[in-house]
XYZ file of N, CA and C in Angstrom:
699
model
N 60.086 7.630 -60.339
C 58.680 7.432 -60.815
C 57.761 7.494 -59.582
N 56.700 8.234 -59.739
C 55.723 8.322 -58.587
C 54.947 7.048 -58.396
N 54.689 6.718 -57.160
C 53.864 5.574 -56.862
C 52.374 5.906 -56.860
N 52.028 7.219 -57.050
C 50.639 7.604 -57.140
C 50.131 7.528 -58.534
N 49.165 6.723 -58.807
C 48.532 6.527 -60.039
C 47.036 6.918 -59.978
N 46.624 7.936 -60.768
C 45.234 8.406 -60.743
C 44.577 8.008 -62.051
N 43.393 7.343 -61.971
C 42.576 7.034 -63.107
C 41.805 8.256 -63.561
N 41.411 9.039 -62.595
C 40.613 10.246 -62.864
C 40.901 11.199 -61.663
N 40.436 12.454 -61.792
C 40.706 13.448 -60.748
C 39.342 13.996 -60.248
N 38.836 13.394 -59.208
C 37.536 13.855 -58.669
C 37.661 15.221 -58.046
N 36.552 15.980 -58.086
C 36.512 17.257 -57.427
C 36.160 17.124 -55.990
N 36.969 17.494 -55.067
C 36.763 17.332 -53.657
C 37.103 18.624 -52.941
N 36.294 18.919 -51.885
C 36.571 20.169 -51.114
C 37.041 19.814 -49.704
N 38.235 20.237 -49.386
C 38.829 20.049 -48.067
C 38.617 18.586 -47.504
N 39.024 17.599 -48.325
C 38.755 16.244 -47.816
C 39.624 15.815 -46.680
N 39.103 14.873 -45.888
C 39.954 14.172 -44.903
C 40.212 12.804 -45.483
N 41.106 12.084 -44.880
C 41.510 10.733 -45.426
C 41.426 9.675 -44.327
N 40.912 8.516 -44.723
C 40.847 7.381 -43.886
C 41.646 6.238 -44.531
N 42.587 5.576 -43.770
C 43.530 4.622 -44.287
C 43.360 3.306 -43.537
N 43.332 2.197 -44.258
C 43.238 0.864 -43.615
C 44.025 -0.143 -44.439
N 44.778 -1.001 -43.772
C 45.607 -2.024 -44.412
C 45.267 -3.399 -43.900
N 45.254 -4.367 -44.788
C 45.366 -5.788 -44.462
C 46.756 -6.071 -44.024
N 46.894 -7.244 -43.363
C 48.267 -7.644 -43.002
C 48.489 -7.600 -41.449
N 49.739 -7.320 -41.110
C 50.110 -7.422 -39.680
C 49.347 -6.452 -38.772
N 48.937 -5.267 -39.185
C 48.226 -4.354 -38.296
C 46.687 -4.463 -38.437
N 46.199 -5.695 -38.767
C 44.770 -5.870 -38.960
C 44.225 -7.048 -38.139
N 44.630 -7.114 -36.830
C 44.135 -8.203 -36.030
C 42.598 -8.196 -35.973
N 42.140 -9.457 -36.019
C 40.687 -9.627 -36.068
C 39.991 -9.091 -37.302
N 40.782 -8.704 -38.283
C 40.130 -8.149 -39.545
C 39.443 -6.865 -39.259
N 39.778 -6.168 -38.237
C 39.023 -4.953 -37.771
C 39.159 -3.841 -38.807
N 40.370 -3.430 -39.149
C 40.509 -2.317 -40.005
C 39.930 -2.514 -41.383
N 40.172 -3.726 -41.953
C 39.655 -4.003 -43.277
C 38.171 -4.084 -43.266
N 37.531 -4.643 -42.219
C 36.125 -4.759 -42.146
C 35.502 -3.319 -42.039
N 36.170 -2.459 -41.218
C 35.639 -1.057 -41.104
C 35.604 -0.402 -42.417
N 36.657 -0.512 -43.204
C 36.719 0.210 -44.507
C 35.806 -0.473 -45.512
N 35.623 -1.795 -45.420
C 34.694 -2.401 -46.356
C 33.265 -1.950 -46.092
N 32.959 -1.779 -44.841
C 31.652 -1.279 -44.441
C 31.437 0.143 -44.938
N 32.474 0.996 -44.848
C 32.402 2.347 -45.334
C 32.189 2.321 -46.826
N 32.920 1.462 -47.555
C 32.744 1.399 -49.024
C 31.371 0.980 -49.394
N 30.795 0.014 -48.670
C 29.507 -0.530 -48.973
C 28.377 0.506 -48.732
N 28.552 1.244 -47.661
C 27.509 2.241 -47.299
C 27.582 3.543 -48.094
N 28.828 4.065 -48.274
C 29.002 5.350 -48.944
C 29.073 5.258 -50.496
N 29.475 4.050 -50.943
C 29.545 3.772 -52.385
C 30.477 4.911 -53.110
N 31.643 5.067 -52.548
C 32.551 6.040 -53.243
C 33.107 5.521 -54.577
N 33.677 6.377 -55.330
C 34.213 5.992 -56.647
C 35.693 5.752 -56.489
N 36.202 4.664 -57.121
C 37.577 4.399 -57.145
C 38.291 5.211 -58.170
N 39.310 5.961 -57.728
C 39.891 6.935 -58.665
C 41.456 6.795 -58.824
N 42.021 5.863 -58.093
C 43.463 5.693 -58.256
C 44.023 4.680 -57.340
N 45.352 4.625 -57.245
C 46.026 3.715 -56.333
C 47.416 4.250 -56.025
N 47.933 3.693 -54.994
C 49.391 3.911 -54.640
C 50.039 2.555 -54.798
N 50.906 2.492 -55.795
C 51.391 1.126 -56.214
C 52.772 1.252 -56.759
N 53.600 0.277 -56.441
C 54.998 0.197 -56.982
C 55.457 -1.227 -56.909
N 56.338 -1.715 -57.810
C 56.751 -3.059 -57.785
C 57.442 -3.480 -56.488
N 58.138 -2.545 -55.818
C 58.958 -2.953 -54.702
C 58.264 -2.948 -53.352
N 56.962 -2.774 -53.317
C 56.256 -2.722 -52.015
C 56.073 -4.073 -51.367
N 56.046 -5.126 -52.190
C 55.708 -6.478 -51.558
C 56.677 -7.567 -51.998
N 56.864 -8.443 -51.058
C 57.585 -9.719 -51.321
C 56.539 -10.693 -51.677
N 56.527 -11.138 -52.969
C 55.416 -12.008 -53.395
C 55.550 -13.420 -52.978
N 56.666 -13.817 -52.339
C 56.721 -15.088 -51.639
C 55.945 -15.042 -50.318
N 55.774 -13.887 -49.778
C 55.048 -13.703 -48.491
C 53.611 -13.271 -48.799
N 53.489 -12.250 -49.657
C 52.155 -11.692 -49.966
C 51.838 -12.082 -51.422
N 51.270 -13.228 -51.640
C 51.054 -13.800 -52.926
C 50.033 -13.061 -53.707
N 50.315 -12.859 -55.051
C 49.259 -12.365 -55.914
C 48.051 -13.391 -55.938
N 46.908 -12.860 -56.281
C 45.682 -13.698 -56.477
C 45.426 -13.921 -57.907
N 44.924 -15.098 -58.193
C 44.581 -15.395 -59.576
C 43.164 -15.921 -59.664
N 42.567 -15.866 -60.853
C 41.264 -16.381 -61.182
C 41.476 -17.346 -62.348
N 41.138 -18.625 -62.101
C 41.260 -19.674 -63.149
C 39.882 -20.308 -63.303
N 39.342 -20.376 -64.505
C 38.004 -20.957 -64.724
C 38.203 -22.078 -65.835
N 37.879 -23.321 -65.355
C 37.952 -24.485 -66.218
C 39.318 -24.569 -66.931
N 40.363 -24.344 -66.093
C 41.735 -24.497 -66.613
C 42.309 -23.277 -67.344
N 41.515 -22.256 -67.526
C 41.992 -21.102 -68.295
C 42.230 -19.894 -67.338
N 43.394 -19.399 -67.344
C 43.759 -18.243 -66.509
C 43.018 -16.978 -67.016
N 42.205 -16.374 -66.180
C 41.504 -15.172 -66.583
C 42.333 -13.936 -66.163
N 42.887 -13.928 -64.965
C 43.652 -12.715 -64.576
C 44.496 -13.082 -63.292
N 45.481 -12.226 -63.153
C 46.371 -12.285 -61.947
C 46.305 -10.882 -61.332
N 45.994 -10.811 -60.002
C 45.837 -9.547 -59.326
C 46.924 -9.428 -58.201
N 47.668 -8.379 -58.338
C 48.718 -8.129 -57.380
C 48.222 -7.265 -56.294
N 48.769 -7.371 -55.059
C 48.334 -6.479 -53.938
C 48.593 -5.065 -54.276
N 47.689 -4.227 -53.921
C 47.826 -2.743 -54.166
C 46.976 -2.015 -53.175
N 47.017 -0.710 -53.279
C 46.372 0.188 -52.317
C 45.458 1.081 -53.136
N 44.176 0.801 -53.124
C 43.226 1.618 -53.925
C 42.717 2.820 -53.240
N 42.419 3.832 -54.025
C 41.954 5.097 -53.534
C 40.497 5.290 -53.992
N 39.715 5.816 -53.019
C 38.256 6.044 -53.255
C 37.877 7.472 -52.855
N 37.051 8.057 -53.574
C 36.556 9.472 -53.281
C 35.131 9.476 -53.064
N 34.689 10.227 -52.038
C 33.315 10.454 -51.703
C 33.059 11.886 -51.346
N 32.116 12.514 -52.002
C 31.743 13.881 -51.706
C 30.211 13.936 -51.332
N 30.021 14.463 -50.147
C 28.590 14.570 -49.673
C 28.501 14.633 -48.170
N 27.413 15.079 -47.730
C 27.195 15.088 -46.323
C 28.009 16.133 -45.571
N 28.545 17.097 -46.374
C 29.306 18.231 -45.706
C 30.704 17.820 -45.376
N 31.206 16.634 -45.694
C 32.551 16.248 -45.313
C 33.074 15.312 -46.453
N 33.901 15.847 -47.376
C 34.457 15.040 -48.417
C 35.535 14.119 -47.865
N 35.675 13.011 -48.568
C 36.513 11.903 -47.944
C 37.263 11.188 -49.023
N 38.524 10.900 -48.716
C 39.384 10.000 -49.501
C 39.626 8.719 -48.626
N 39.379 7.594 -49.193
C 39.614 6.321 -48.473
C 40.692 5.533 -49.174
N 41.691 5.048 -48.414
C 42.694 4.187 -48.932
C 42.520 2.769 -48.310
N 42.338 1.780 -49.202
C 42.117 0.406 -48.736
C 43.121 -0.473 -49.446
N 43.939 -1.116 -48.702
C 44.974 -1.953 -49.352
C 45.680 -2.894 -48.400
N 46.862 -3.231 -48.749
C 47.719 -4.220 -47.954
C 48.954 -3.510 -47.503
N 49.305 -3.670 -46.192
C 50.425 -2.925 -45.695
C 51.715 -3.222 -46.517
N 52.386 -2.251 -47.095
C 53.642 -2.474 -47.766
C 54.635 -3.160 -46.890
N 55.410 -4.121 -47.514
C 56.430 -4.771 -46.747
C 57.811 -4.183 -46.944
N 57.929 -3.229 -47.824
C 59.256 -2.656 -48.069
C 58.983 -1.270 -48.769
N 60.013 -0.458 -48.825
C 60.016 0.839 -49.450
C 58.959 1.763 -48.899
N 58.894 1.780 -47.591
C 57.883 2.718 -46.951
C 58.060 4.138 -47.320
N 59.314 4.603 -47.535
C 59.541 5.930 -47.900
C 58.899 6.248 -49.236
N 59.021 5.348 -50.192
C 58.411 5.616 -51.516
C 56.859 5.688 -51.351
N 56.325 4.851 -50.539
C 54.877 4.808 -50.276
C 54.434 6.175 -49.703
N 55.191 6.671 -48.759
C 54.853 7.930 -48.119
C 54.977 9.078 -49.091
N 55.933 9.016 -49.994
C 56.110 10.047 -51.043
C 54.829 10.136 -51.888
N 54.299 8.936 -52.293
C 53.057 8.902 -53.061
C 51.859 9.388 -52.289
N 51.793 9.034 -50.997
C 50.741 9.490 -50.178
C 50.812 11.013 -49.915
N 52.013 11.543 -49.737
C 52.144 12.989 -49.560
C 51.784 13.770 -50.804
N 52.124 13.167 -51.982
C 51.765 13.792 -53.233
C 50.189 13.872 -53.326
N 49.536 12.806 -52.952
C 48.049 12.841 -52.994
C 47.476 13.884 -52.052
N 48.025 13.945 -50.829
C 47.477 14.892 -49.873
C 47.696 16.321 -50.265
N 48.884 16.600 -50.828
C 49.175 17.936 -51.375
C 48.237 18.328 -52.516
N 47.957 17.330 -53.382
C 47.134 17.668 -54.529
C 45.681 18.030 -54.133
N 45.148 17.342 -53.077
C 43.780 17.620 -52.678
C 43.677 18.478 -51.406
N 44.779 18.925 -50.907
C 44.698 19.781 -49.704
C 44.219 19.099 -48.452
N 44.516 17.790 -48.325
C 44.140 16.984 -47.145
C 44.983 17.491 -45.947
N 44.304 17.849 -44.826
C 45.038 18.293 -43.674
C 44.723 17.436 -42.482
N 44.045 16.337 -42.651
C 43.752 15.397 -41.558
C 43.662 13.973 -42.067
N 44.421 13.109 -41.472
C 44.492 11.656 -41.829
C 44.150 10.863 -40.614
N 43.283 9.813 -40.891
C 42.922 8.823 -39.811
C 43.359 7.479 -40.396
N 44.120 6.716 -39.585
C 44.461 5.366 -39.865
C 43.738 4.423 -38.937
N 43.355 3.255 -39.408
C 42.645 2.289 -38.639
C 43.474 0.997 -38.488
N 43.599 0.463 -37.300
C 44.358 -0.760 -37.093
C 43.678 -1.651 -36.030
N 44.059 -2.909 -36.025
C 43.626 -3.850 -35.050
C 44.850 -4.520 -34.378
N 44.769 -4.716 -33.057
C 45.879 -5.326 -32.299
C 45.282 -6.333 -31.332
N 45.960 -7.434 -31.153
C 45.540 -8.466 -30.201
C 45.944 -7.950 -28.802
N 45.026 -8.274 -27.815
C 45.259 -7.793 -26.460
C 44.598 -8.772 -25.467
N 45.064 -8.686 -24.254
C 44.472 -9.490 -23.164
C 43.270 -8.772 -22.596
N 42.180 -8.611 -23.390
C 40.990 -7.933 -22.996
C 39.821 -8.918 -23.060
N 38.834 -8.819 -22.092
C 37.701 -9.792 -22.228
C 36.729 -9.432 -23.278
N 36.160 -10.401 -23.893
C 35.170 -10.169 -24.908
C 33.830 -9.678 -24.343
N 33.655 -9.833 -23.051
C 32.404 -9.482 -22.405
C 32.324 -7.936 -22.109
N 33.519 -7.268 -22.161
C 33.578 -5.827 -21.810
C 33.365 -5.015 -23.060
N 33.082 -3.782 -22.877
C 32.972 -2.837 -24.024
C 34.280 -2.846 -24.810
N 34.246 -3.028 -26.122
C 35.477 -3.002 -26.892
C 36.330 -1.812 -26.636
N 37.626 -2.082 -26.551
C 38.601 -0.985 -26.249
C 39.172 -0.444 -27.591
N 39.164 0.881 -27.624
C 39.753 1.578 -28.795
C 40.776 2.633 -28.191
N 42.008 2.615 -28.669
C 43.037 3.511 -28.269
C 43.501 4.336 -29.481
N 44.277 5.371 -29.161
C 44.720 6.222 -30.251
C 46.186 6.592 -30.105
N 46.829 6.841 -31.218
C 48.133 7.516 -31.350
C 47.978 8.674 -32.185
N 48.610 9.799 -31.816
C 48.427 11.109 -32.517
C 49.847 11.693 -32.797
N 49.880 12.693 -33.712
C 51.158 13.285 -34.037
C 51.299 14.720 -33.604
N 50.310 15.167 -32.709
C 50.426 16.523 -32.165
C 49.707 16.560 -30.858
N 50.142 17.355 -29.873
C 49.482 17.403 -28.559
C 48.021 17.798 -28.543
N 47.604 18.656 -29.462
C 46.224 19.104 -29.430
C 45.289 17.973 -29.891
N 45.822 17.087 -30.742
C 45.028 15.916 -31.121
C 44.799 14.963 -29.931
N 45.698 14.900 -29.045
C 45.571 14.036 -27.872
C 44.376 14.511 -27.097
N 44.160 15.842 -26.997
C 42.997 16.386 -26.249
C 41.681 15.988 -26.973
N 41.782 15.965 -28.351
C 40.544 15.618 -29.066
C 40.168 14.181 -28.774
N 41.122 13.250 -28.859
C 40.751 11.860 -28.646
C 40.288 11.553 -27.227
N 40.889 12.253 -26.290
C 40.486 12.081 -24.866
C 39.072 12.591 -24.690
N 38.710 13.688 -25.305
C 37.397 14.264 -25.180
C 36.363 13.287 -25.886
N 36.786 12.446 -26.751
C 35.926 11.549 -27.437
C 35.818 10.147 -26.685
N 36.511 10.113 -25.508
C 36.506 8.861 -24.723
C 37.442 7.869 -25.199
N 38.493 8.258 -25.851
C 39.495 7.357 -26.417
C 40.804 7.505 -25.619
N 41.377 6.381 -25.181
C 42.578 6.360 -24.354
C 43.775 6.520 -25.238
N 44.698 7.545 -24.988
C 45.993 7.560 -25.726
C 46.818 6.377 -25.372
N 47.460 5.789 -26.343
C 48.264 4.561 -26.186
C 49.656 4.858 -25.838
N 50.201 4.045 -24.866
C 51.628 4.042 -24.608
C 52.162 2.666 -25.048
N 53.289 2.739 -25.780
C 53.783 1.514 -26.407
C 55.301 1.672 -26.765
N 56.056 0.578 -26.699
C 57.396 0.571 -27.180
C 57.549 -0.843 -27.800
N 58.027 -0.834 -29.042
C 58.224 -2.121 -29.769
C 58.145 -1.951 -31.279
N 58.080 -3.061 -32.008
C 57.920 -2.994 -33.482
C 56.725 -2.146 -33.919
N 56.825 -1.469 -34.977
C 55.726 -0.630 -35.424
C 55.246 -1.012 -36.796
N 54.005 -0.634 -37.100
C 53.411 -0.784 -38.447
C 53.620 0.456 -39.233
N 53.141 0.409 -40.482
C 53.309 1.635 -41.347
C 52.406 2.722 -40.815
N 51.378 2.482 -39.993
C 50.544 3.466 -39.425
C 51.358 4.467 -38.688
N 52.305 3.995 -37.775
C 53.139 4.861 -37.022
C 54.061 5.711 -37.948
N 54.597 5.102 -38.983
C 55.496 5.783 -39.924
C 54.706 6.884 -40.671
N 53.452 6.603 -40.970
C 52.649 7.638 -41.635
C 52.462 8.819 -40.681
N 52.045 8.508 -39.431
C 51.875 9.631 -38.462
C 53.145 10.477 -38.327
N 54.246 9.828 -38.174
C 55.534 10.518 -38.000
C 55.812 11.407 -39.228
N 55.769 10.771 -40.400
C 56.094 11.507 -41.654
C 55.070 12.587 -41.944
N 53.796 12.421 -41.709
C 52.808 13.462 -41.900
C 53.066 14.637 -40.940
N 53.448 14.324 -39.691
C 53.766 15.335 -38.757
C 54.924 16.268 -39.274
N 55.915 15.561 -39.888
C 57.026 16.350 -40.442
C 56.604 17.274 -41.637
N 55.492 16.922 -42.177
C 54.907 17.724 -43.337
C 53.832 18.645 -42.908
N 53.529 18.686 -41.634
C 52.458 19.617 -41.132
C 51.070 19.083 -41.242
N 50.915 17.788 -41.491
C 49.571 17.177 -41.628
C 49.216 16.478 -40.356
N 48.075 16.810 -39.735
C 47.698 16.156 -38.522
C 47.135 14.761 -38.780
N 47.471 13.806 -37.926
C 47.063 12.472 -38.157
C 46.753 11.769 -36.826
N 45.746 10.911 -36.892
C 45.318 10.126 -35.726
C 45.193 8.618 -36.162
N 45.787 7.788 -35.355
C 45.703 6.297 -35.602
C 44.832 5.674 -34.546
N 43.756 5.128 -34.916
C 42.851 4.428 -34.020
C 43.096 2.950 -34.071
N 43.153 2.315 -32.871
C 43.445 0.896 -32.753
C 42.345 0.204 -31.918
N 41.809 -0.816 -32.623
C 40.771 -1.623 -31.913
C 41.471 -2.837 -31.276
N 41.248 -3.016 -29.967
C 41.881 -4.086 -29.168
C 41.016 -5.335 -29.277
N 41.522 -6.400 -29.931
C 40.830 -7.627 -30.111
C 41.265 -8.647 -29.053
N 40.310 -9.319 -28.352
C 40.700 -10.356 -27.426
C 41.490 -11.428 -28.163
N 42.645 -11.764 -27.618
C 43.574 -12.636 -28.371
C 42.987 -14.015 -28.514
N 41.977 -14.410 -27.700
C 41.498 -15.747 -27.830
C 40.247 -15.867 -28.687
N 39.775 -14.856 -29.169
C 38.592 -14.853 -30.064
C 39.113 -15.013 -31.527
N 38.856 -16.141 -32.093
C 39.342 -16.454 -33.402
C 38.439 -16.036 -34.596
N 37.183 -15.769 -34.286
C 36.207 -15.438 -35.351
C 36.606 -14.133 -35.981
N 36.615 -14.066 -37.314
C 36.931 -12.881 -38.075
C 35.891 -12.618 -39.089
N 35.561 -11.386 -39.362
C 36.103 -10.166 -38.606
C 35.416 -10.052 -37.263
N 36.124 -9.409 -36.394
C 35.510 -9.098 -35.068
C 34.584 -7.840 -35.199
N 33.304 -8.148 -35.339
C 32.411 -7.086 -35.663
C 32.110 -6.167 -34.460
N 32.228 -6.647 -33.259
C 32.026 -5.802 -32.037
C 33.111 -4.743 -31.990
N 34.319 -5.146 -32.205
C 35.425 -4.169 -32.133
C 35.308 -3.182 -33.356
N 34.997 -3.729 -34.535
C 34.890 -2.898 -35.705
C 33.795 -1.835 -35.501
N 32.691 -2.198 -34.950
C 31.581 -1.242 -34.671
C 32.029 -0.135 -33.770
N 32.786 -0.490 -32.694
C 33.233 0.470 -31.780
C 34.209 1.444 -32.481
N 35.076 0.849 -33.333
C 36.040 1.695 -34.075
C 35.357 2.691 -34.941
N 34.331 2.248 -35.660
C 33.593 3.150 -36.614
C 32.820 4.212 -35.770
N 32.306 3.881 -34.677
C 31.613 4.900 -33.771
C 32.594 5.972 -33.395
N 33.824 5.582 -32.988
C 34.772 6.540 -32.587
C 35.288 7.369 -33.750
N 35.529 6.730 -34.921
C 35.958 7.469 -36.078
C 34.897 8.479 -36.553
N 33.680 8.075 -36.615
C 32.654 8.998 -37.077
C 32.515 10.155 -36.152
N 32.576 9.917 -34.816
C 32.541 11.050 -33.868
C 33.684 12.002 -34.030
N 34.880 11.453 -34.170
C 36.074 12.328 -34.289
C 36.100 13.130 -35.622
N 35.752 12.423 -36.708
C 35.902 12.999 -38.000
C 34.632 13.593 -38.597
N 33.512 13.491 -37.847
C 32.244 13.994 -38.280
C 31.866 13.388 -39.628
N 31.955 12.067 -39.750
C 31.595 11.362 -41.013
C 30.100 10.909 -40.830
N 29.240 11.290 -41.736
C 27.841 10.850 -41.674
C 27.567 9.474 -42.236
N 28.041 8.459 -41.455
C 27.929 7.096 -41.863
C 26.852 6.404 -41.124
N 25.964 5.697 -41.820
C 24.870 4.947 -41.198
C 25.442 3.698 -40.567
N 25.385 3.588 -39.203
C 25.965 2.468 -38.473
C 24.914 1.450 -38.030
N 23.673 1.576 -38.472
C 22.691 0.734 -38.077
C 22.879 -0.745 -38.308
N 23.338 -1.024 -39.501
C 23.570 -2.455 -39.873
C 24.702 -3.108 -39.086
N 25.797 -2.426 -38.962
C 26.944 -2.983 -38.230
C 26.562 -3.029 -36.769
N 25.774 -2.128 -36.284
C 25.317 -2.165 -34.894
C 24.544 -3.485 -34.586
N 23.641 -3.860 -35.570
C 22.879 -5.053 -35.367
C 23.840 -6.302 -35.454
N 24.777 -6.290 -36.373
C 25.682 -7.318 -36.470
C 26.500 -7.514 -35.182
N 26.868 -6.374 -34.624
C 27.630 -6.418 -33.397
C 26.846 -7.031 -32.259
N 25.589 -6.829 -32.126
C 24.737 -7.395 -31.104
C 24.631 -8.895 -31.211
N 24.728 -9.371 -32.406
C 24.577 -10.905 -32.585
C 25.955 -11.558 -32.674
N 27.048 -10.809 -32.609
C 28.350 -11.377 -32.698
C 28.716 -12.104 -31.415
N 29.062 -13.344 -31.599
C 29.422 -14.225 -30.443
C 30.869 -14.644 -30.456
């Protein structure tokens, strides 16, 4: 059974995709804040989800409920919603969800099905990582890519390619599997000072969105988050 569920089928022309997950790869709330800002500004339509019962351990990633005056109104399970936006010369699919804790292969199959259906040939993932960087410096954004020519692109945009060895998030698996399928993918990582507890870290989020928009040519109004960044302490 496919993990891709479509409520409707929007008409999109050569869209790119932006992916963000809550959970382990979202230090400082950076990736989820970036995508929330995009959803608020672009107002895309929700058209589907990538969802399956085996993605989450509900003892770790609890469902959310709404109870009013003792009456249960609903129970909401974690999922990964899909949004479509057409305009500004660059159509866009946004995935906003929670990093799956299991069955990554099944998740990738659903993602690949979506990319094939809409002819997506470029994917950007957004992540946040804790680092020993000062909050007084310009926020650091690094990149991981799945092809050599993409490394040249990120360097030209002033983004440092990341070197790393250790446990990985689903972002890395997405890049690897998309590369096997001939889809180019870039993972941007905002480096959050480990001692700054305030979330979301708007300064790092702003820098992430600036880099994303420059790389992907997304016409996103960054004025509001720029002002928030200036007042972030």
